[in-house]
PDB file of C-alpha atoms in Angstrom:
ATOM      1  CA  UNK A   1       2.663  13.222   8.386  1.00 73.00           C
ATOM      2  CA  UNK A   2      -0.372  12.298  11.120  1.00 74.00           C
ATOM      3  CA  UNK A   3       0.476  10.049  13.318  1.00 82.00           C
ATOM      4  CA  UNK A   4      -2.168   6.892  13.269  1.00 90.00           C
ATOM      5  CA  UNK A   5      -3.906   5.996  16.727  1.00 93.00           C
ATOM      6  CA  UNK A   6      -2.238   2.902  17.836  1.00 92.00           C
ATOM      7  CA  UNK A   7      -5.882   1.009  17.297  1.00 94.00           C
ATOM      8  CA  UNK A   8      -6.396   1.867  13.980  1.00 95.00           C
ATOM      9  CA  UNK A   9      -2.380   0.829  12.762  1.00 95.00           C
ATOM     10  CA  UNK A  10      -3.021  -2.437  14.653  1.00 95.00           C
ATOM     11  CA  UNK A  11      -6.396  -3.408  12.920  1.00 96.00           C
ATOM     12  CA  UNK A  12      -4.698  -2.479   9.401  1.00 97.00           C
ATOM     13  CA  UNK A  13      -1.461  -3.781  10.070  1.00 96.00           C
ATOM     14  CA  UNK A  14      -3.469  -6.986  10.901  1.00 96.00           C
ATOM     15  CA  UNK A  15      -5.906  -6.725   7.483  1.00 97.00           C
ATOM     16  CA  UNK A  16      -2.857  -6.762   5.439  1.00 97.00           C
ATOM     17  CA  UNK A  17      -1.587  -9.742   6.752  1.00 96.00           C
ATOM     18  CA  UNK A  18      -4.575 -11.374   6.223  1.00 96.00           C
ATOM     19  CA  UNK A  19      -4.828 -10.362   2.587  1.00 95.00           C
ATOM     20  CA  UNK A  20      -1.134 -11.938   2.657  1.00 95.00           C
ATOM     21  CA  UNK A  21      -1.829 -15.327   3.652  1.00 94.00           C
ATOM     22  CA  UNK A  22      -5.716 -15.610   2.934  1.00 94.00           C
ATOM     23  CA  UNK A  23      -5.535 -13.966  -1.158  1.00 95.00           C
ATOM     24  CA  UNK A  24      -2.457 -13.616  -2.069  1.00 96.00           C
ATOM     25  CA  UNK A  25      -1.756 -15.616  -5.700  1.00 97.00           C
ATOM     26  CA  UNK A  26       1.894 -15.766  -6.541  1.00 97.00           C
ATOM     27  CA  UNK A  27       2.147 -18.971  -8.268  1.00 97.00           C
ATOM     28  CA  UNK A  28       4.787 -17.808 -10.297  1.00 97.00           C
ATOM     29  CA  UNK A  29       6.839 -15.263  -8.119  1.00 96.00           C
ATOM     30  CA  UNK A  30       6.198 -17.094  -4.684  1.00 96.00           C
ATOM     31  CA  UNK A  31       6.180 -13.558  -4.019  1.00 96.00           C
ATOM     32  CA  UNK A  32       3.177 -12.721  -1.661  1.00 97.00           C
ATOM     33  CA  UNK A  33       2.172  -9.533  -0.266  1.00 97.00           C
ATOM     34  CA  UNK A  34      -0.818  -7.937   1.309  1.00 98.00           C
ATOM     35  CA  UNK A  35      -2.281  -4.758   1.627  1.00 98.00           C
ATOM     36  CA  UNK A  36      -4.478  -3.020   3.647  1.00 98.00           C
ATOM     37  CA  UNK A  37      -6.359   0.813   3.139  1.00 98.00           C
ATOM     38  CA  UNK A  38      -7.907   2.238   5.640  1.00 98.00           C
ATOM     39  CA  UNK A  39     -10.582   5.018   3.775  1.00 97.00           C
ATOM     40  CA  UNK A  40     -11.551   7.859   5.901  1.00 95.00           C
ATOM     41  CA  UNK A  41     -14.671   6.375   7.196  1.00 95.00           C
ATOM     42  CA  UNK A  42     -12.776   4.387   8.819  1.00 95.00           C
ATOM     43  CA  UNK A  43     -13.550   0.857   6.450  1.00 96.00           C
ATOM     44  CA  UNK A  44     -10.403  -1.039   5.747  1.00 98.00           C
ATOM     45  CA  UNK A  45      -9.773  -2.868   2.485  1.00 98.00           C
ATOM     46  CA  UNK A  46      -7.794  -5.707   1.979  1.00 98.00           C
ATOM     47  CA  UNK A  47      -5.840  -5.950  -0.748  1.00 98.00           C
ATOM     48  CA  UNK A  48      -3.861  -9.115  -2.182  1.00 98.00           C
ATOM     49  CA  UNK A  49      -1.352  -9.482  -5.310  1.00 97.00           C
ATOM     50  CA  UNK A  50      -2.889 -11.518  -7.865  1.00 98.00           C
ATOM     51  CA  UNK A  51      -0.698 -13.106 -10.515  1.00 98.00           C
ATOM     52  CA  UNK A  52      -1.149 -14.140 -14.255  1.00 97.00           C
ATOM     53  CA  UNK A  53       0.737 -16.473 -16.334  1.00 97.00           C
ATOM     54  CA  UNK A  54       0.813 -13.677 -19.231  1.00 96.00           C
ATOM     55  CA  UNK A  55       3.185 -11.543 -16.260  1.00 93.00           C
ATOM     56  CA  UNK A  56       1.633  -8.073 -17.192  1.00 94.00           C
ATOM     57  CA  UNK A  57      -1.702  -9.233 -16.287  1.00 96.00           C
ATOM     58  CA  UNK A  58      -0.723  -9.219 -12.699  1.00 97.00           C
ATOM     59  CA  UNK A  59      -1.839  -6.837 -10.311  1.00 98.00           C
ATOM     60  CA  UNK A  60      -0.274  -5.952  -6.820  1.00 98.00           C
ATOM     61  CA  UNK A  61      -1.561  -5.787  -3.633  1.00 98.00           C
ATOM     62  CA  UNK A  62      -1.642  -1.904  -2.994  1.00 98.00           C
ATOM     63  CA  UNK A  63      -3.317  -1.745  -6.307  1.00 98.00           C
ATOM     64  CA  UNK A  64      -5.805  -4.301  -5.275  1.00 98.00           C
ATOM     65  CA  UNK A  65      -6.859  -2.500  -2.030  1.00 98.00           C
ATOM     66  CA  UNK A  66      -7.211   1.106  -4.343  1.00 98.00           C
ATOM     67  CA  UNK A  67      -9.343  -0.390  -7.602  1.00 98.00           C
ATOM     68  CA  UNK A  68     -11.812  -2.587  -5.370  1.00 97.00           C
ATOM     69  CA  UNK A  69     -12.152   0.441  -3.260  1.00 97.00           C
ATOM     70  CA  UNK A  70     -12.745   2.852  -5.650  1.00 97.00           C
ATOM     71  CA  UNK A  71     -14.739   1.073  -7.861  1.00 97.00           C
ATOM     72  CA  UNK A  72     -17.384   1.143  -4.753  1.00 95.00           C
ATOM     73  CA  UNK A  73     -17.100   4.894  -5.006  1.00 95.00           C
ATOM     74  CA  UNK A  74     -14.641   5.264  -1.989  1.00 95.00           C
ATOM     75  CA  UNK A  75     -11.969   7.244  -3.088  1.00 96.00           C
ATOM     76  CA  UNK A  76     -10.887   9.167   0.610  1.00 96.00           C
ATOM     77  CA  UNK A  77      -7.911   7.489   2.302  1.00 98.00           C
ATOM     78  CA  UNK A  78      -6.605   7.547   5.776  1.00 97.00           C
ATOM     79  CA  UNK A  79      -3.411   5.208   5.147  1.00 98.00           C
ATOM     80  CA  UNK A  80      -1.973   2.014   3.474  1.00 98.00           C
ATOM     81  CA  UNK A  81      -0.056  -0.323   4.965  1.00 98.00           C
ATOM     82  CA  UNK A  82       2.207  -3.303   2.898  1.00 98.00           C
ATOM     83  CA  UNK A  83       3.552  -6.611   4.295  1.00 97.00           C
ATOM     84  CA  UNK A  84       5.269  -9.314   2.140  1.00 96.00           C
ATOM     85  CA  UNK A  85       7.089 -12.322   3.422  1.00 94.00           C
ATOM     86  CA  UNK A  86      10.690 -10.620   3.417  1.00 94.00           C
ATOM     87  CA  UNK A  87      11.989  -9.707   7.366  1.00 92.00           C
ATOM     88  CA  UNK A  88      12.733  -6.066   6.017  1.00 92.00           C
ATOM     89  CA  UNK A  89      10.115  -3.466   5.147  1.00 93.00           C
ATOM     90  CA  UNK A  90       9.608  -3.559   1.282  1.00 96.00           C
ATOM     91  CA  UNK A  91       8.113  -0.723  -0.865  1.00 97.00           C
ATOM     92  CA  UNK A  92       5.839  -0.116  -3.122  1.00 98.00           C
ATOM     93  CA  UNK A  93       6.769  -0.740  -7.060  1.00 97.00           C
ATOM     94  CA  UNK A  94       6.679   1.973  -9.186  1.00 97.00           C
ATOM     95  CA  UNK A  95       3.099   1.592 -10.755  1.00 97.00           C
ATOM     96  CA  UNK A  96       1.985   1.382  -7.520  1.00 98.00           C
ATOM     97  CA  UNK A  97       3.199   4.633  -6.238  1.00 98.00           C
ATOM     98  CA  UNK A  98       1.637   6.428  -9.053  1.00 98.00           C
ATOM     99  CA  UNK A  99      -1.900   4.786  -8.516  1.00 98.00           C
ATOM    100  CA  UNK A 100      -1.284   6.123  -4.694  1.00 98.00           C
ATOM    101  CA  UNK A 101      -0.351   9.297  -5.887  1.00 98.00           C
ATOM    102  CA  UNK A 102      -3.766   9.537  -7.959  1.00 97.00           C
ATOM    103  CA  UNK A 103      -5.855   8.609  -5.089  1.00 97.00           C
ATOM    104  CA  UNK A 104      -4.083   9.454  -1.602  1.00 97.00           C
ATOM    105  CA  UNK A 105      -2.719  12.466   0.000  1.00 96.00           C
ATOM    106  CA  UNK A 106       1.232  13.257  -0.438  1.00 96.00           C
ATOM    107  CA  UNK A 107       1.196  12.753   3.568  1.00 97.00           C
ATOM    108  CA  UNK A 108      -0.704   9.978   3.950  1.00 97.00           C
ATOM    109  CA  UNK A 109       0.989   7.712   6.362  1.00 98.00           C
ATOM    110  CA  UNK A 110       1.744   4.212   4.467  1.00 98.00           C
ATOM    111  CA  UNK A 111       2.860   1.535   6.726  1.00 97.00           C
ATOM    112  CA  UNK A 112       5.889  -0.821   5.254  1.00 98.00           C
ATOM    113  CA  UNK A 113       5.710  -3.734   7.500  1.00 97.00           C
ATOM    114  CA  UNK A 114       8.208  -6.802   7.446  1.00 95.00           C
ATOM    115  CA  UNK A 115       7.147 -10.230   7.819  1.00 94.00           C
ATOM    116  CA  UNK A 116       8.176 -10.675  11.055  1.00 91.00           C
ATOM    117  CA  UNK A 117       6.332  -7.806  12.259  1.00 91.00           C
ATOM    118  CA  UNK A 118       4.396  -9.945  14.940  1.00 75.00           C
ATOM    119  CA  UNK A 119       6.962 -11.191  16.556  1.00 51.00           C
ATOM    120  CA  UNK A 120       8.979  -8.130  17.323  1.00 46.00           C
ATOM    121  CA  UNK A 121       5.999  -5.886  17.918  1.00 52.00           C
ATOM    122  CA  UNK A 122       7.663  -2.688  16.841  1.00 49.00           C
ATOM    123  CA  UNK A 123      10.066  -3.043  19.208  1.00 47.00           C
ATOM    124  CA  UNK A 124      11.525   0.560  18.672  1.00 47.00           C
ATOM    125  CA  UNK A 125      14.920  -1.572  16.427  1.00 45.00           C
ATOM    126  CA  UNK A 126      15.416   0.104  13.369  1.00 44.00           C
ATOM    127  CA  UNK A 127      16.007  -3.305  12.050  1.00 45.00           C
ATOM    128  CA  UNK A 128      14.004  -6.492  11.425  1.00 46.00           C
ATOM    129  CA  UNK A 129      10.859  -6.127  13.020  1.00 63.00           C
ATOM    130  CA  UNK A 130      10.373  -2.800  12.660  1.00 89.00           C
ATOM    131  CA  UNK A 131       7.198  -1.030  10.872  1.00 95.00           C
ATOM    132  CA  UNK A 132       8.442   1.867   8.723  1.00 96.00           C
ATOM    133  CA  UNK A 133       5.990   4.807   8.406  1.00 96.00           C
ATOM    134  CA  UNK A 134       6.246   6.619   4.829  1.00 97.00           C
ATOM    135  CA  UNK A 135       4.418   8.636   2.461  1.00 98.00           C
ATOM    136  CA  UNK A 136       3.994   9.038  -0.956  1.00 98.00           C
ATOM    137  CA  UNK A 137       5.333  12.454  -0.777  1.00 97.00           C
ATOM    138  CA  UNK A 138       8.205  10.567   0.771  1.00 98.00           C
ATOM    139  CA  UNK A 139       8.486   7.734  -1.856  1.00 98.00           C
ATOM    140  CA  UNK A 140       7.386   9.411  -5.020  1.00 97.00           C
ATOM    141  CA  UNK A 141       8.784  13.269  -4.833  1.00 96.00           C
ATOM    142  CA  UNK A 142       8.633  16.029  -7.905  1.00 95.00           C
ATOM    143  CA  UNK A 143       5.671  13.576  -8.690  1.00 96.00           C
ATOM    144  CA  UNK A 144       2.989  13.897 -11.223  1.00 95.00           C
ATOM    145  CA  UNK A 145      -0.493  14.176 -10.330  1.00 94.00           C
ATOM    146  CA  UNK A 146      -4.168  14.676 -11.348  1.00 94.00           C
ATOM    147  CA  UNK A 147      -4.025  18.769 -10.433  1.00 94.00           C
ATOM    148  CA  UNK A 148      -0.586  19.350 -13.436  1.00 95.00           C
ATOM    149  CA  UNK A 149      -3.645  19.023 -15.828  1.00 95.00           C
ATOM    150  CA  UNK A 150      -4.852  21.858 -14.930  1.00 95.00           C
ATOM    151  CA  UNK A 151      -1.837  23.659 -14.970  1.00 95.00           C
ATOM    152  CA  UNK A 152      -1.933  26.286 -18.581  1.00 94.00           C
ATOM    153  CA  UNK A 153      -0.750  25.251 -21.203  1.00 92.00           C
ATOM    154  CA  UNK A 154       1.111  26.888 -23.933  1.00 89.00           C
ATOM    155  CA  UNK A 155       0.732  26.932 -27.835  1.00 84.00           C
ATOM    156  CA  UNK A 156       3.204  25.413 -30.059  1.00 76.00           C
TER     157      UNK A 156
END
């Protein structure tokens, strides 16, 4: 997994904490977390959870950051990194880790930071404070993805 210059994890670390506390709509969860993709041209997109009373409706954060993304034609990613208000690093949900799988790398490096990131500064604990650095190769393994379409097929 690359390691990210220490520049470019600061600035995202930073976006997703802003999509956190600046879009982030959680009226029913009071669950808010932010997310942050840096594409490889080096843009970052912020991503926020946005809730719906009909529950299905809502979409989260690292989802967010992907569809407005792509849907620009951007579809080359660097890394991802998630923050929600919990002082422990919190992972993607499932959903989520398939639409990363579609559209990132298996060892893309996605950044799970805990709320109280800031104050701690990665101070090396492997407790509160503490960024974790993952992938989806990491988080979602023996997973499915758009090249086992291609794969032959057999008759029945």
């Amino acid at each position: 997994m690359a390691a990210l210059p220490d520049e470019q994890r600061k600035a995202l670390i930073q976006a997703a904490f802003e999509g956190k506390s600046e879009f982030s709509y959680s009226p029913y969860s009071k669950f808010r977390v932010g997310a942050a993709l840096l594409a490889s041209d080096g843009t970052i997109v912020k991503g926020a959870n946005i809730e719906n009373a009909s529950y299905g409706g809502t979409i989260c954060a690292e989802r967010t950051a992907i569809v407005k993304s792509a849907s620009e034609g951007n579809r080359s990613f660097a890394a991802l990194a998630v923050v929600t208000d919990v002082k422990s690093a919190i992972s993607p949900c499932g959903l989520c880790r398939q639409v990363i799988r579609e559209f990132c790398a298996q060892d893309m490096p996605i950044l799970l930071v805990p709320a109280d990131y800031p104050i701690n500064q990665d101070s090396g604990d492997a407790g509160k404070g503490s960024v974790k650095q993952t992938s989806i190769g990491e988080l979602l393994p023996d997973s499915f993805g758009p090249e086992d379409l291609e794969l032959p097929r057999g008759t029945i």
